[in-house]
Tab-separated table of C-alpha atoms in Angstrom:
chain	number	residue	atom	x	y	z
A	1276	GLU	CA	0.000	0.000	0.000
A	1277	THR	CA	1.689	3.179	-1.192
A	1278	GLY	CA	-0.871	5.707	0.015
A	1279	VAL	CA	-1.832	6.540	-3.573
A	1280	THR	CA	-4.710	4.499	-4.983
A	1281	GLN	CA	-5.655	4.385	-8.647
A	1282	THR	CA	-8.752	2.890	-10.202
A	1283	PRO	CA	-9.357	1.057	-12.380
A	1284	ARG	CA	-6.177	-1.007	-12.672
A	1285	HIS	CA	-7.014	-2.049	-16.214
A	1286	LEU	CA	-9.197	-0.382	-18.820
A	1287	VAL	CA	-10.049	-1.276	-22.395
A	1288	MET	CA	-11.947	1.344	-24.341
A	1289	GLY	CA	-12.990	2.034	-27.864
A	1290	MET	CA	-11.962	5.174	-29.665
A	1291	THR	CA	-15.439	6.678	-29.313
A	1292	ASN	CA	-15.844	5.924	-25.604
A	1293	LYS	CA	-15.613	8.295	-22.690
A	1294	LYS	CA	-14.007	7.050	-19.503
A	1295	SER	CA	-12.342	8.453	-16.407
A	1296	LEU	CA	-9.350	7.434	-14.341
A	1297	LYS	CA	-9.413	8.122	-10.636
A	1298	CYS	CA	-6.599	8.756	-8.176
A	1299	GLU	CA	-6.791	9.275	-4.428
A	1300	GLN	CA	-3.933	10.021	-2.070
A	1301	HIS	CA	-4.038	9.502	1.689
A	1302	LEU	CA	-0.699	11.173	2.441
A	1303	GLY	CA	-1.776	14.751	3.037
A	1304	HIS	CA	0.271	15.963	0.074
A	1305	ASN	CA	-0.284	19.231	-1.725
A	1306	ALA	CA	0.806	18.327	-5.252
A	1307	MET	CA	-0.587	15.663	-7.565
A	1308	TYR	CA	0.558	14.519	-10.984
A	1309	TRP	CA	-0.474	12.476	-14.000
A	1310	TYR	CA	2.262	10.642	-15.876
A	1311	LYS	CA	2.124	8.513	-19.008
A	1312	GLN	CA	4.474	5.561	-19.406
A	1313	SER	CA	4.746	3.928	-22.817
A	1314	ALA	CA	6.907	0.933	-23.597
A	1315	LYS	CA	10.618	1.747	-23.925
A	1316	LYS	CA	10.060	5.433	-23.127
A	1317	PRO	CA	10.793	7.535	-20.043
A	1318	LEU	CA	7.963	8.660	-17.832
A	1319	GLU	CA	6.186	11.598	-19.462
A	1320	LEU	CA	4.688	14.214	-17.199
A	1321	MET	CA	1.208	15.201	-18.358
A	1322	PHE	CA	-0.309	17.453	-15.704
A	1323	VAL	CA	0.608	18.948	-12.350
A	1324	TYR	CA	-1.767	20.239	-9.718
A	1325	ASN	CA	-0.547	22.206	-6.721
A	1326	PHE	CA	-3.107	23.010	-4.019
A	1327	LYS	CA	-5.865	22.006	-6.483
A	1328	GLU	CA	-4.647	24.463	-9.131
A	1329	GLN	CA	-3.254	23.200	-12.412
A	1330	THR	CA	0.297	24.456	-12.764
A	1331	GLU	CA	1.626	22.403	-15.673
A	1332	ASN	CA	0.163	21.055	-18.882
A	1333	ASN	CA	2.915	19.543	-20.953
A	1334	SER	CA	1.315	19.997	-24.372
A	1335	VAL	CA	-1.147	17.198	-23.728
A	1336	PRO	CA	-3.881	16.730	-26.378
A	1337	SER	CA	-7.322	17.969	-25.374
A	1338	ARG	CA	-8.730	14.452	-25.502
A	1339	PHE	CA	-7.150	14.154	-22.027
A	1340	SER	CA	-8.897	16.368	-19.490
A	1341	PRO	CA	-7.741	16.489	-15.855
A	1342	GLU	CA	-9.831	17.443	-12.868
A	1343	CYS	CA	-8.732	18.047	-9.289
A	1344	PRO	CA	-11.726	18.725	-7.010
A	1345	ASN	CA	-9.584	18.751	-3.852
A	1346	SER	CA	-6.022	18.046	-2.724
A	1347	SER	CA	-6.726	14.341	-2.241
A	1348	HIS	CA	-8.438	13.460	-5.508
A	1349	LEU	CA	-7.381	13.641	-9.126
A	1350	PHE	CA	-9.211	12.498	-12.219
A	1351	LEU	CA	-8.227	12.067	-15.832
A	1352	HIS	CA	-11.173	12.189	-18.218
A	1353	LEU	CA	-10.631	10.432	-21.523
A	1354	HIS	CA	-12.579	10.836	-24.769
A	1355	THR	CA	-12.019	9.958	-28.417
A	1356	LEU	CA	-8.642	8.430	-27.710
A	1357	GLN	CA	-6.329	6.933	-30.290
A	1358	PRO	CA	-4.625	3.515	-30.211
A	1359	GLU	CA	-1.280	5.250	-29.598
A	1360	ASP	CA	-2.681	6.503	-26.294
A	1361	SER	CA	-2.499	2.958	-24.965
A	1362	ALA	CA	-0.056	3.058	-22.051
A	1363	LEU	CA	0.324	2.839	-18.298
A	1364	TYR	CA	-1.090	5.978	-16.690
A	1365	LEU	CA	0.416	6.797	-13.326
A	1366	CYS	CA	-0.764	9.159	-10.647
A	1367	ALA	CA	1.658	10.527	-8.071
A	1368	SER	CA	1.656	12.953	-5.173
A	1369	SER	CA	4.310	14.865	-3.263
A	1370	GLN	CA	4.406	17.192	-0.298
A	1371	GLU	CA	5.796	19.997	-2.447
A	1372	ARG	CA	5.834	20.366	-6.203
A	1373	ALA	CA	8.976	18.560	-7.497
A	1374	ARG	CA	11.077	19.488	-4.436
A	1375	THR	CA	10.286	16.387	-2.454
A	1376	GLU	CA	9.966	12.761	-3.361
A	1377	ALA	CA	6.845	11.739	-5.229
A	1378	PHE	CA	4.873	8.634	-4.364
A	1379	PHE	CA	3.164	6.746	-7.152
A	1380	GLY	CA	0.020	4.713	-7.460
A	1381	GLN	CA	-0.007	1.309	-9.128
A	1382	GLY	CA	-1.192	2.762	-12.389
A	1383	THR	CA	-3.992	2.116	-14.855
A	1384	ARG	CA	-3.112	-0.020	-17.860
A	1385	LEU	CA	-5.118	1.548	-20.680
A	1386	THR	CA	-5.735	-0.167	-23.996
A	1387	VAL	CA	-7.492	1.737	-26.756
A	1388	VAL	CA	-9.023	-0.470	-29.431
B	1366	GLU	CA	17.751	21.712	-21.324
B	1367	ASP	CA	17.496	19.617	-18.179
B	1368	GLN	CA	18.454	16.016	-18.842
B	1369	VAL	CA	18.755	12.854	-16.803
B	1370	THR	CA	20.599	9.977	-18.440
B	1371	GLN	CA	20.861	6.465	-17.078
B	1372	SER	CA	23.279	3.718	-18.016
B	1373	PRO	CA	23.377	0.950	-18.835
B	1374	GLU	CA	19.934	0.452	-20.350
B	1375	ALA	CA	19.944	-3.169	-19.252
B	1376	LEU	CA	22.127	-5.175	-16.910
B	1377	ARG	CA	22.189	-8.895	-16.267
B	1378	LEU	CA	23.956	-10.143	-13.162
B	1379	GLN	CA	24.451	-13.471	-11.534
B	1380	GLU	CA	23.136	-13.729	-8.002
B	1381	GLY	CA	25.814	-12.349	-5.692
B	1382	GLU	CA	27.581	-10.367	-8.440
B	1383	SER	CA	27.816	-6.751	-7.265
B	1384	SER	CA	27.564	-3.848	-9.710
B	1385	SER	CA	26.583	-0.198	-10.076
B	1386	LEU	CA	24.001	1.734	-12.057
B	1387	ASN	CA	24.724	5.257	-13.226
B	1388	CYS	CA	22.548	8.360	-13.397
B	1389	SER	CA	24.073	11.516	-14.849
B	1390	TYR	CA	22.247	14.814	-14.885
B	1391	THR	CA	22.513	18.247	-16.406
B	1392	VAL	CA	20.182	20.165	-14.161
B	1393	SER	CA	21.225	23.587	-13.031
B	1394	GLY	CA	21.116	24.069	-9.297
B	1395	LEU	CA	20.351	20.484	-8.311
B	1396	ARG	CA	17.560	20.336	-5.762
B	1397	GLY	CA	17.628	16.644	-5.083
B	1398	LEU	CA	18.131	13.361	-6.892
B	1399	PHE	CA	15.570	10.599	-6.469
B	1400	TRP	CA	15.879	6.864	-7.047
B	1401	TYR	CA	12.925	4.579	-7.684
B	1402	ARG	CA	12.387	0.890	-8.313
B	1403	GLN	CA	9.678	-0.212	-10.744
B	1404	ASP	CA	8.366	-3.728	-11.188
B	1405	PRO	CA	6.608	-4.644	-14.472
B	1406	GLY	CA	3.113	-3.228	-14.731
B	1407	LYS	CA	3.369	-1.363	-11.421
B	1408	GLY	CA	4.042	2.164	-10.307
B	1409	PRO	CA	7.545	3.264	-9.288
B	1410	GLU	CA	8.417	2.661	-5.651
B	1411	PHE	CA	10.429	5.393	-3.950
B	1412	LEU	CA	13.872	4.302	-2.704
B	1413	PHE	CA	16.141	7.273	-1.887
B	1414	THR	CA	16.525	11.024	-1.983
B	1415	LEU	CA	19.996	12.593	-2.156
B	1416	TYR	CA	20.429	16.342	-1.782
B	1417	SER	CA	24.132	17.133	-1.724
B	1418	ALA	CA	27.388	15.872	-3.219
B	1419	GLY	CA	28.996	13.285	-0.992
B	1420	GLU	CA	25.716	12.141	0.499
B	1421	GLU	CA	25.041	8.401	0.701
B	1422	LYS	CA	21.896	6.433	1.562
B	1423	GLU	CA	21.574	2.698	2.134
B	1424	LYS	CA	18.733	0.218	2.182
B	1425	GLU	CA	19.401	-3.491	2.402
B	1426	ARG	CA	21.622	-4.378	-0.586
B	1427	LEU	CA	21.299	-0.943	-2.206
B	1428	LYS	CA	23.454	2.122	-1.663
B	1429	ALA	CA	22.974	5.402	-3.489
B	1430	THR	CA	25.710	8.011	-3.783
B	1431	LEU	CA	25.806	11.490	-5.290
B	1432	THR	CA	28.505	13.644	-6.870
B	1433	LYS	CA	28.150	17.030	-8.522
B	1434	LYS	CA	27.475	15.431	-11.899
B	1435	GLU	CA	26.105	11.969	-11.293
B	1436	SER	CA	24.628	9.454	-8.932
B	1437	PHE	CA	25.327	5.775	-8.555
B	1438	LEU	CA	23.127	3.010	-7.260
B	1439	HIS	CA	25.399	0.272	-5.969
B	1440	ILE	CA	23.927	-3.199	-5.612
B	1441	THR	CA	25.850	-5.528	-3.335
B	1442	ALA	CA	25.383	-9.296	-3.619
B	1443	PRO	CA	22.071	-8.958	-5.478
B	1444	LYS	CA	19.314	-11.523	-5.313
B	1445	PRO	CA	16.762	-12.453	-7.996
B	1446	GLU	CA	14.139	-10.402	-6.164
B	1447	ASP	CA	16.199	-7.283	-6.887
B	1448	SER	CA	15.297	-7.680	-10.564
B	1449	ALA	CA	13.392	-4.563	-11.636
B	1450	THR	CA	13.797	-1.326	-13.532
B	1451	TYR	CA	15.591	1.345	-11.537
B	1452	LEU	CA	14.731	4.953	-12.309
B	1453	CYS	CA	16.372	8.161	-11.258
B	1454	ALA	CA	14.818	11.617	-11.390
B	1455	ALA	CA	15.750	15.194	-10.653
B	1456	PRO	CA	13.692	18.372	-10.335
B	1457	SER	CA	13.979	20.642	-13.348
B	1458	GLY	CA	15.987	23.823	-13.001
B	1459	SER	CA	12.819	25.732	-12.233
B	1460	ALA	CA	11.775	22.995	-9.771
B	1461	ARG	CA	8.434	22.858	-11.508
B	1462	GLN	CA	8.586	19.171	-12.393
B	1463	LEU	CA	10.623	15.992	-12.064
B	1464	THR	CA	12.678	14.857	-15.048
B	1465	PHE	CA	13.040	11.074	-15.191
B	1466	GLY	CA	15.728	8.994	-16.836
B	1467	SER	CA	14.845	6.082	-19.100
B	1468	GLY	CA	15.789	3.575	-16.422
B	1469	THR	CA	18.100	0.586	-16.094
B	1470	GLN	CA	16.439	-2.797	-16.384
B	1471	LEU	CA	18.222	-5.082	-13.947
B	1472	THR	CA	17.945	-8.856	-14.154
B	1473	VAL	CA	19.536	-10.990	-11.456
B	1474	LEU	CA	19.864	-14.628	-12.408
B	1475	PRO	CA	19.781	-17.358	-9.753
């Protein structure tokens, strides 16, 4: 148990579907992150939230839409995805943005068909 | 541009054969260097944080060290259960985000 919980663990969706990934952290952290991990590639930062405010959007396509209703919860809304979006999506949290160690959830394995 | 580079990409060791993994970085004003372990299909597990040159941290068979230009993860007498991908990361110069290396995939054979 890492203190960061992601659901679902696995998701298969069609290109016309709409789905959401959920992340919850029980560590009292102020910053939360979405990362994408594709095979043979480094972790790619997608979004950063600090005290519920989005502070980074690393040129992520609009078919990915984050939502952070409070410091403990983070969502990633997905719609009209492409097969190349299939990857492991990781949520993380840290006490401070990038200055302290981040703790990761177990990830959601997403397959777009 | 901030960069974190890990080598080798893959490493195969026999059980008990000690070795080191390298993480070099070109981040101005280093504000910490983080090491993680990642098992297949799972999220990275935090191992160590190093903040200043000369600092060392140990956990079981792992020891992380830091110089002004690079960090090493030394693995002493590894066991098959140490097989995983080891990632290092450093905050970007503006400290707005973590930059991760591509990782070293370690396989320890029994």
